[in-house]
Short mmCIF file of C-alpha atoms and ligand atoms in Angstrom, two decimals:
data_model
loop_
_atom_site.label_atom_id
_atom_site.label_comp_id
_atom_site.label_asym_id
_atom_site.label_seq_id
_atom_site.Cartn_x
_atom_site.Cartn_y
_atom_site.Cartn_z
CA SER A 1364 0.00 0.00 0.00
CA LEU A 1365 0.97 3.64 -0.11
CA LEU A 1366 1.31 3.82 3.61
CA SER A 1367 3.89 1.16 4.23
CA ASP A 1368 6.42 -0.98 2.41
CA VAL A 1369 7.15 -4.56 3.23
CA ILE A 1370 10.49 -5.80 1.96
CA ALA A 1371 11.91 -9.31 2.15
CA PRO A 1372 15.35 -9.55 3.77
CA HIS A 1373 17.35 -10.22 0.59
CA GLU A 1374 15.60 -7.43 -1.30
CA ILE A 1375 16.31 -4.55 1.05
CA GLY A 1376 19.51 -3.57 -0.71
CA VAL A 1377 21.19 -1.70 2.15
CA ALA A 1378 23.77 -3.30 4.45
CA PHE A 1379 26.06 -1.84 7.11
CA ASP A 1380 28.86 -1.67 4.55
CA ASP A 1381 26.87 0.86 2.52
CA ILE A 1382 26.75 3.29 5.43
CA GLY A 1383 29.73 5.52 5.92
CA ALA A 1384 30.64 6.55 9.48
CA LEU A 1385 28.19 6.01 12.39
CA GLU A 1386 30.40 3.20 13.67
CA ASP A 1387 29.29 3.49 17.30
CA VAL A 1388 25.61 3.41 16.35
CA LYS A 1389 26.18 0.36 14.13
CA CYS A 1390 28.00 -1.33 16.97
CA ALA A 1391 25.17 -0.71 19.43
CA LEU A 1392 22.55 -1.91 16.95
CA LYS A 1393 24.50 -5.07 16.38
CA GLU A 1394 24.65 -5.85 20.06
CA LEU A 1395 21.10 -4.81 20.93
CA ILE A 1396 19.10 -5.98 17.91
CA ILE A 1397 20.99 -8.00 15.33
CA THR A 1398 22.53 -10.62 17.58
CA PRO A 1399 19.30 -11.25 19.54
CA LEU A 1400 17.32 -11.59 16.29
CA LYS A 1401 19.84 -13.94 14.76
CA ARG A 1402 20.60 -15.99 17.83
CA PRO A 1403 17.59 -15.83 20.16
CA GLU A 1404 18.69 -19.01 21.95
CA LEU A 1405 21.56 -17.09 23.58
CA PHE A 1406 19.03 -14.91 25.35
CA SER A 1407 16.70 -17.64 26.55
CA LYS A 1408 18.40 -18.55 29.81
CA GLY A 1409 18.61 -15.72 32.29
CA ARG A 1410 15.86 -13.45 33.44
CA LEU A 1411 17.77 -10.19 33.42
CA LEU A 1412 18.87 -10.12 29.84
CA LYS A 1413 15.78 -9.62 27.71
CA PRO A 1414 16.02 -8.85 24.02
CA VAL A 1415 15.51 -5.16 23.30
CA LYS A 1416 12.21 -4.63 21.48
CA GLY A 1417 12.41 -0.99 20.60
CA ILE A 1418 15.06 1.59 19.81
CA LEU A 1419 14.70 5.26 19.09
CA LEU A 1420 17.07 6.72 16.52
CA PHE A 1421 17.16 10.48 16.89
CA GLY A 1422 19.11 13.19 15.17
CA PRO A 1423 19.00 15.78 12.40
CA PRO A 1424 17.31 15.01 9.05
CA GLY A 1425 19.30 13.13 6.44
CA THR A 1426 21.81 11.55 8.80
CA GLY A 1427 21.03 7.97 7.79
CA LYS A 1428 18.33 6.80 10.20
CA THR A 1429 16.29 5.09 7.50
CA MET A 1430 19.42 3.51 6.03
CA LEU A 1431 20.41 2.20 9.47
CA ALA A 1432 17.01 0.62 10.03
CA LYS A 1433 17.11 -1.07 6.64
CA ALA A 1434 20.65 -2.30 7.21
CA VAL A 1435 19.68 -3.74 10.59
CA ALA A 1436 16.99 -5.81 8.87
CA THR A 1437 19.44 -6.97 6.19
CA GLU A 1438 22.09 -7.89 8.73
CA SER A 1439 19.54 -9.80 10.85
CA GLY A 1440 17.97 -11.63 7.92
CA ALA A 1441 14.69 -9.97 8.91
CA SER A 1442 11.81 -8.59 6.84
CA PHE A 1443 11.60 -4.82 6.81
CA MET A 1444 8.36 -2.90 7.24
CA ASN A 1445 8.52 0.80 6.66
CA VAL A 1446 5.62 2.60 8.30
CA SER A 1447 5.34 6.31 7.71
CA MET A 1448 3.60 7.85 10.71
CA SER A 1449 2.70 11.11 9.06
CA SER A 1450 0.92 9.40 6.18
CA ILE A 1451 -1.02 7.19 8.54
CA THR A 1452 -2.42 10.14 10.44
CA SER A 1453 -3.16 12.20 7.37
CA ASN A 1454 -4.67 9.48 5.16
CA LEU A 1455 -6.65 7.16 7.34
CA ASN A 1456 -9.93 8.62 8.41
CA GLY A 1457 -11.50 6.03 10.60
CA GLU A 1458 -9.60 3.14 8.99
CA GLY A 1459 -6.57 3.69 11.17
CA GLU A 1460 -7.37 1.19 13.89
CA LYS A 1461 -7.77 -1.67 11.45
CA TYR A 1462 -4.61 -0.67 9.69
CA VAL A 1463 -2.52 -0.54 12.84
CA LYS A 1464 -3.71 -4.02 13.80
CA ALA A 1465 -2.88 -5.31 10.34
CA ILE A 1466 0.68 -3.94 10.46
CA ILE A 1467 1.44 -5.56 13.77
CA SER A 1468 -0.10 -8.90 12.86
CA LEU A 1469 1.71 -8.98 9.51
CA ALA A 1470 4.97 -8.24 11.28
CA SER A 1471 4.44 -11.26 13.54
CA LYS A 1472 3.62 -13.49 10.58
CA LEU A 1473 6.77 -12.46 8.68
CA SER A 1474 8.99 -12.67 11.75
CA PRO A 1475 11.82 -12.03 12.22
CA THR A 1476 10.79 -8.49 11.35
CA VAL A 1477 12.12 -4.98 11.80
CA ILE A 1478 9.29 -2.44 11.84
CA PHE A 1479 10.47 1.08 11.13
CA PHE A 1480 8.27 3.91 12.40
CA ASP A 1481 9.51 6.96 10.57
CA GLU A 1482 8.67 10.42 11.99
CA VAL A 1483 7.30 8.76 15.11
CA ASP A 1484 6.73 12.21 16.61
CA SER A 1485 4.06 13.09 14.04
CA MET A 1486 1.54 10.59 15.31
CA LEU A 1487 2.42 10.43 18.93
CA GLY A 1488 3.52 13.93 19.80
CA LYS A 1489 3.00 14.99 23.37
CA ARG A 1490 1.26 18.26 22.68
CA GLU A 1491 -2.39 17.37 22.93
CA ASN A 1492 -4.24 19.03 20.15
CA PRO A 1493 -7.70 20.05 21.38
CA GLN A 1494 -9.09 19.80 17.84
CA GLU A 1495 -7.80 16.28 17.43
CA LYS A 1496 -10.53 14.13 16.01
CA GLU A 1497 -12.01 11.33 18.05
CA THR A 1498 -11.00 8.86 15.32
CA THR A 1499 -7.36 9.92 15.55
CA ARG A 1500 -7.40 9.58 19.30
CA ARG A 1501 -8.87 6.09 19.04
CA MET A 1502 -6.28 5.11 16.47
CA LYS A 1503 -3.47 6.29 18.71
CA ASN A 1504 -4.84 4.21 21.56
CA GLU A 1505 -5.16 1.18 19.35
CA PHE A 1506 -1.66 1.74 18.14
CA MET A 1507 -0.25 1.88 21.64
CA VAL A 1508 -2.18 -1.20 22.77
CA ASN A 1509 -0.96 -3.25 19.82
CA TRP A 1510 2.56 -2.03 20.28
CA GLU A 1511 2.38 -3.03 23.93
CA GLY A 1512 1.32 -6.49 22.78
CA LEU A 1513 4.56 -6.84 20.87
CA LEU A 1514 6.61 -5.83 23.88
CA THR A 1515 5.12 -8.41 26.19
CA LYS A 1516 5.90 -11.35 23.91
CA ASP A 1517 9.56 -12.07 24.57
CA TYR A 1518 9.65 -14.99 22.18
CA GLU A 1519 8.35 -12.96 19.24
CA ARG A 1520 11.16 -11.83 16.98
CA VAL A 1521 9.72 -8.46 16.06
CA VAL A 1522 11.57 -5.25 16.89
CA VAL A 1523 10.61 -1.64 16.42
CA LEU A 1524 13.08 0.97 15.27
CA ALA A 1525 11.61 4.44 15.42
CA ALA A 1526 13.11 7.63 14.05
CA THR A 1527 12.58 11.26 14.89
CA ASN A 1528 14.19 14.64 14.36
CA ARG A 1529 12.29 15.97 17.36
CA PRO A 1530 12.97 13.71 20.34
CA TYR A 1531 11.68 16.32 22.78
CA ASP A 1532 8.20 16.15 21.25
CA LEU A 1533 7.63 12.50 22.09
CA ASP A 1534 5.21 11.60 24.82
CA GLU A 1535 5.92 9.39 27.80
CA ALA A 1536 4.09 6.37 26.45
CA VAL A 1537 6.27 6.31 23.35
CA ILE A 1538 9.50 6.84 25.25
CA ARG A 1539 8.58 3.95 27.52
CA ARG A 1540 8.16 1.64 24.53
CA LEU A 1541 11.56 2.64 23.18
CA PRO A 1542 13.81 1.88 26.13
CA ARG A 1543 17.03 2.48 24.21
CA ARG A 1544 17.82 5.68 22.36
CA LEU A 1545 20.70 6.19 19.97
CA MET A 1546 21.80 9.54 18.69
CA VAL A 1547 22.52 9.71 14.98
CA SER A 1548 24.53 12.90 14.68
CA LEU A 1549 25.92 14.98 11.86
CA PRO A 1550 29.28 13.65 10.62
CA ASP A 1551 32.55 15.43 11.45
CA ALA A 1552 35.19 16.00 8.73
CA PRO A 1553 36.83 12.54 8.82
CA ASN A 1554 33.41 10.91 8.75
CA ARG A 1555 32.25 13.19 5.93
CA GLU A 1556 35.24 11.95 3.97
CA ARG A 1557 34.25 8.33 4.68
CA ILE A 1558 30.68 9.00 3.55
CA LEU A 1559 31.88 10.74 0.37
CA LYS A 1560 34.11 7.74 -0.39
CA MET A 1561 31.14 5.45 0.08
CA ILE A 1562 28.83 7.51 -2.15
CA LEU A 1563 31.48 7.83 -4.86
CA SER A 1564 32.91 4.32 -4.66
CA LYS A 1565 31.55 3.35 -8.08
CA GLU A 1566 32.08 6.66 -9.88
CA ALA A 1567 34.90 7.72 -12.18
CA LEU A 1568 36.60 10.64 -10.47
CA ALA A 1569 38.99 13.16 -11.95
CA GLU A 1570 42.52 12.56 -10.68
CA ASP A 1571 42.80 15.88 -8.93
CA VAL A 1572 39.65 15.47 -6.79
CA SER A 1573 40.52 15.63 -3.09
CA LEU A 1574 37.76 14.20 -0.94
CA ASP A 1575 39.71 15.34 2.06
CA SER A 1576 39.34 18.98 1.08
CA VAL A 1577 35.67 18.53 0.12
CA ALA A 1578 35.12 17.05 3.58
CA ASN A 1579 36.77 20.08 5.13
CA MET A 1580 34.58 22.49 3.17
CA THR A 1581 31.27 20.88 4.15
CA ASP A 1582 30.90 21.60 7.84
CA GLY A 1583 27.30 20.98 8.93
CA TYR A 1584 26.42 18.77 5.95
CA SER A 1585 24.43 15.59 6.61
CA GLY A 1586 24.99 12.35 4.69
CA SER A 1587 21.99 13.27 2.60
CA ASP A 1588 23.45 16.75 1.85
CA LEU A 1589 26.69 15.08 0.76
CA LYS A 1590 24.76 12.77 -1.53
CA ASN A 1591 22.99 15.75 -3.12
CA LEU A 1592 26.31 17.53 -3.52
CA CYS A 1593 27.75 14.51 -5.35
CA VAL A 1594 24.71 14.24 -7.61
CA ALA A 1595 25.04 17.92 -8.52
CA ALA A 1596 28.76 17.47 -9.18
CA ALA A 1597 28.09 14.40 -11.32
CA GLY A 1598 25.84 16.49 -13.55
CA ARG A 1599 28.52 19.13 -14.03
CA PRO A 1600 30.53 17.42 -16.85
CA ILE A 1601 27.39 17.16 -18.97
CA HIS A 1602 26.60 20.80 -18.32
CA ASP A 1603 30.15 21.66 -19.44
CA LEU A 1604 29.86 19.47 -22.54
CA LEU A 1605 26.65 21.19 -23.66
CA HIS A 1606 28.30 24.53 -23.10
CA ARG A 1607 31.31 23.51 -25.24
CA GLU A 1608 29.01 22.22 -27.95
CA LYS A 1609 27.16 25.53 -28.12
CA LYS A 1610 30.41 27.50 -28.31
CA GLU A 1611 31.81 25.34 -31.10
CA LYS A 1612 28.58 25.62 -33.07
CA ARG A 1613 28.55 29.40 -32.76
CA LEU A 1614 32.19 29.58 -33.83
CA ALA A 1615 31.55 27.34 -36.87
CA ILE A 1616 28.62 29.50 -37.99
CA ALA A 1617 30.66 32.68 -37.55
CA GLU A 1618 33.47 31.22 -39.66
CA GLY A 1619 31.10 29.90 -42.33
CA ARG A 1620 31.97 26.25 -41.65
CA PRO A 1621 29.37 23.45 -41.55
CA GLU A 1622 27.86 22.82 -38.12
CA PRO A 1623 29.99 20.42 -36.04
CA GLU A 1624 28.58 17.04 -35.05
CA LEU A 1625 27.02 16.65 -31.60
CA LEU A 1626 29.47 15.56 -28.93
CA THR A 1627 29.09 12.10 -27.33
CA ALA A 1628 29.60 10.59 -23.91
CA ASP A 1629 33.21 9.88 -24.91
CA ASP A 1630 33.81 13.61 -25.11
CA ILE A 1631 32.92 14.13 -21.44
CA ARG A 1632 35.98 15.17 -19.50
P1 LIG B 2416 15.19 11.88 7.51
O1 LIG B 2416 15.28 12.16 8.96
O2 LIG B 2416 15.16 13.11 6.64
O3 LIG B 2416 14.18 10.83 7.12
P2 LIG B 2416 17.28 9.96 7.58
O4 LIG B 2416 18.09 10.26 8.77
O5 LIG B 2416 16.33 8.83 7.62
O6 LIG B 2416 16.61 11.27 7.07
P3 LIG B 2416 18.27 8.65 5.26
O7 LIG B 2416 16.96 8.72 4.54
O8 LIG B 2416 18.70 7.36 5.79
O9 LIG B 2416 18.31 9.74 6.39
O10 LIG B 2416 19.42 9.24 4.33
C1 LIG B 2416 19.14 9.92 3.14
C2 LIG B 2416 20.17 9.59 2.09
O11 LIG B 2416 21.41 10.21 2.45
C3 LIG B 2416 20.47 8.12 1.98
O12 LIG B 2416 19.67 7.49 1.04
C4 LIG B 2416 21.93 8.13 1.53
O13 LIG B 2416 22.02 8.29 0.14
C5 LIG B 2416 22.51 9.37 2.16
N1 LIG B 2416 23.22 9.11 3.43
C6 LIG B 2416 22.88 9.59 4.65
N2 LIG B 2416 23.76 9.20 5.59
C7 LIG B 2416 24.66 8.42 4.96
C8 LIG B 2416 25.81 7.69 5.39
N3 LIG B 2416 26.20 7.71 6.68
N4 LIG B 2416 26.51 6.99 4.48
C9 LIG B 2416 26.13 6.98 3.17
N5 LIG B 2416 25.05 7.64 2.71
C10 LIG B 2416 24.33 8.36 3.57
#
């Protein structure tokens, strides 16, 4: 449906190796989620050590929270369900309760499963809106009850990763269901260089490109900003080629020569 994607483990297409930087977050996710999902038997003995059922990833936009959640599913051999909170609240008038139930029950059927609640603050924000419709309020309740159901079943291999850019807007009930919180911060210069290397690993680069100096010029850029920068830069040679083509054509006309042929991809430099 439009509101959520369900992806089988081998079709997710993002693994930890595709994510530059964020080493400490990856490490924590491995310990808290991946190992328990892959080897539940190790956690079946004691009473203290229970598998973690929910983690909040918080940090600025574009820092790789969605990528991390997908990679966790890949690394655990789990199905991935991407549930966009904002589209649930804005699109489901009255149908929300049924939908929430369906998500949770599908997740159990596909288990092991990683459910990703993106923009978790948009549905469950703490500021009570007096105009909030009764249907929305009921849906929220239903959501919380079903979520609670997941938490109480230790044997069920379903985990929730939730993401937000606004951790301070979450209400108590949500925080309680996400006992671990990991900060996904903006990359520093060495990590920006790692991310750039990752993004450009399959591209032909000019010899004089220094990723080190690009990393030093991009203070405050997120991984997503770096990706956009690379896409813009990748378009530049074509822009230059078209410009050259136009100049050569103008020159030929001025000198009374026949129009030159169009340039090809081999002429890109
Ligand atoms: P938002 O909060 O806006 O949803 P997000 O934190 O979920 O953002 P992603 O959607 O995971 O961020 O990242 C957006 C894109 O930025 C990714 O598809 C990827 O191309 C790039 N990107 C972000 N961080 C990294 C990283 N650490 N390594 C490689 N690519 C990255």
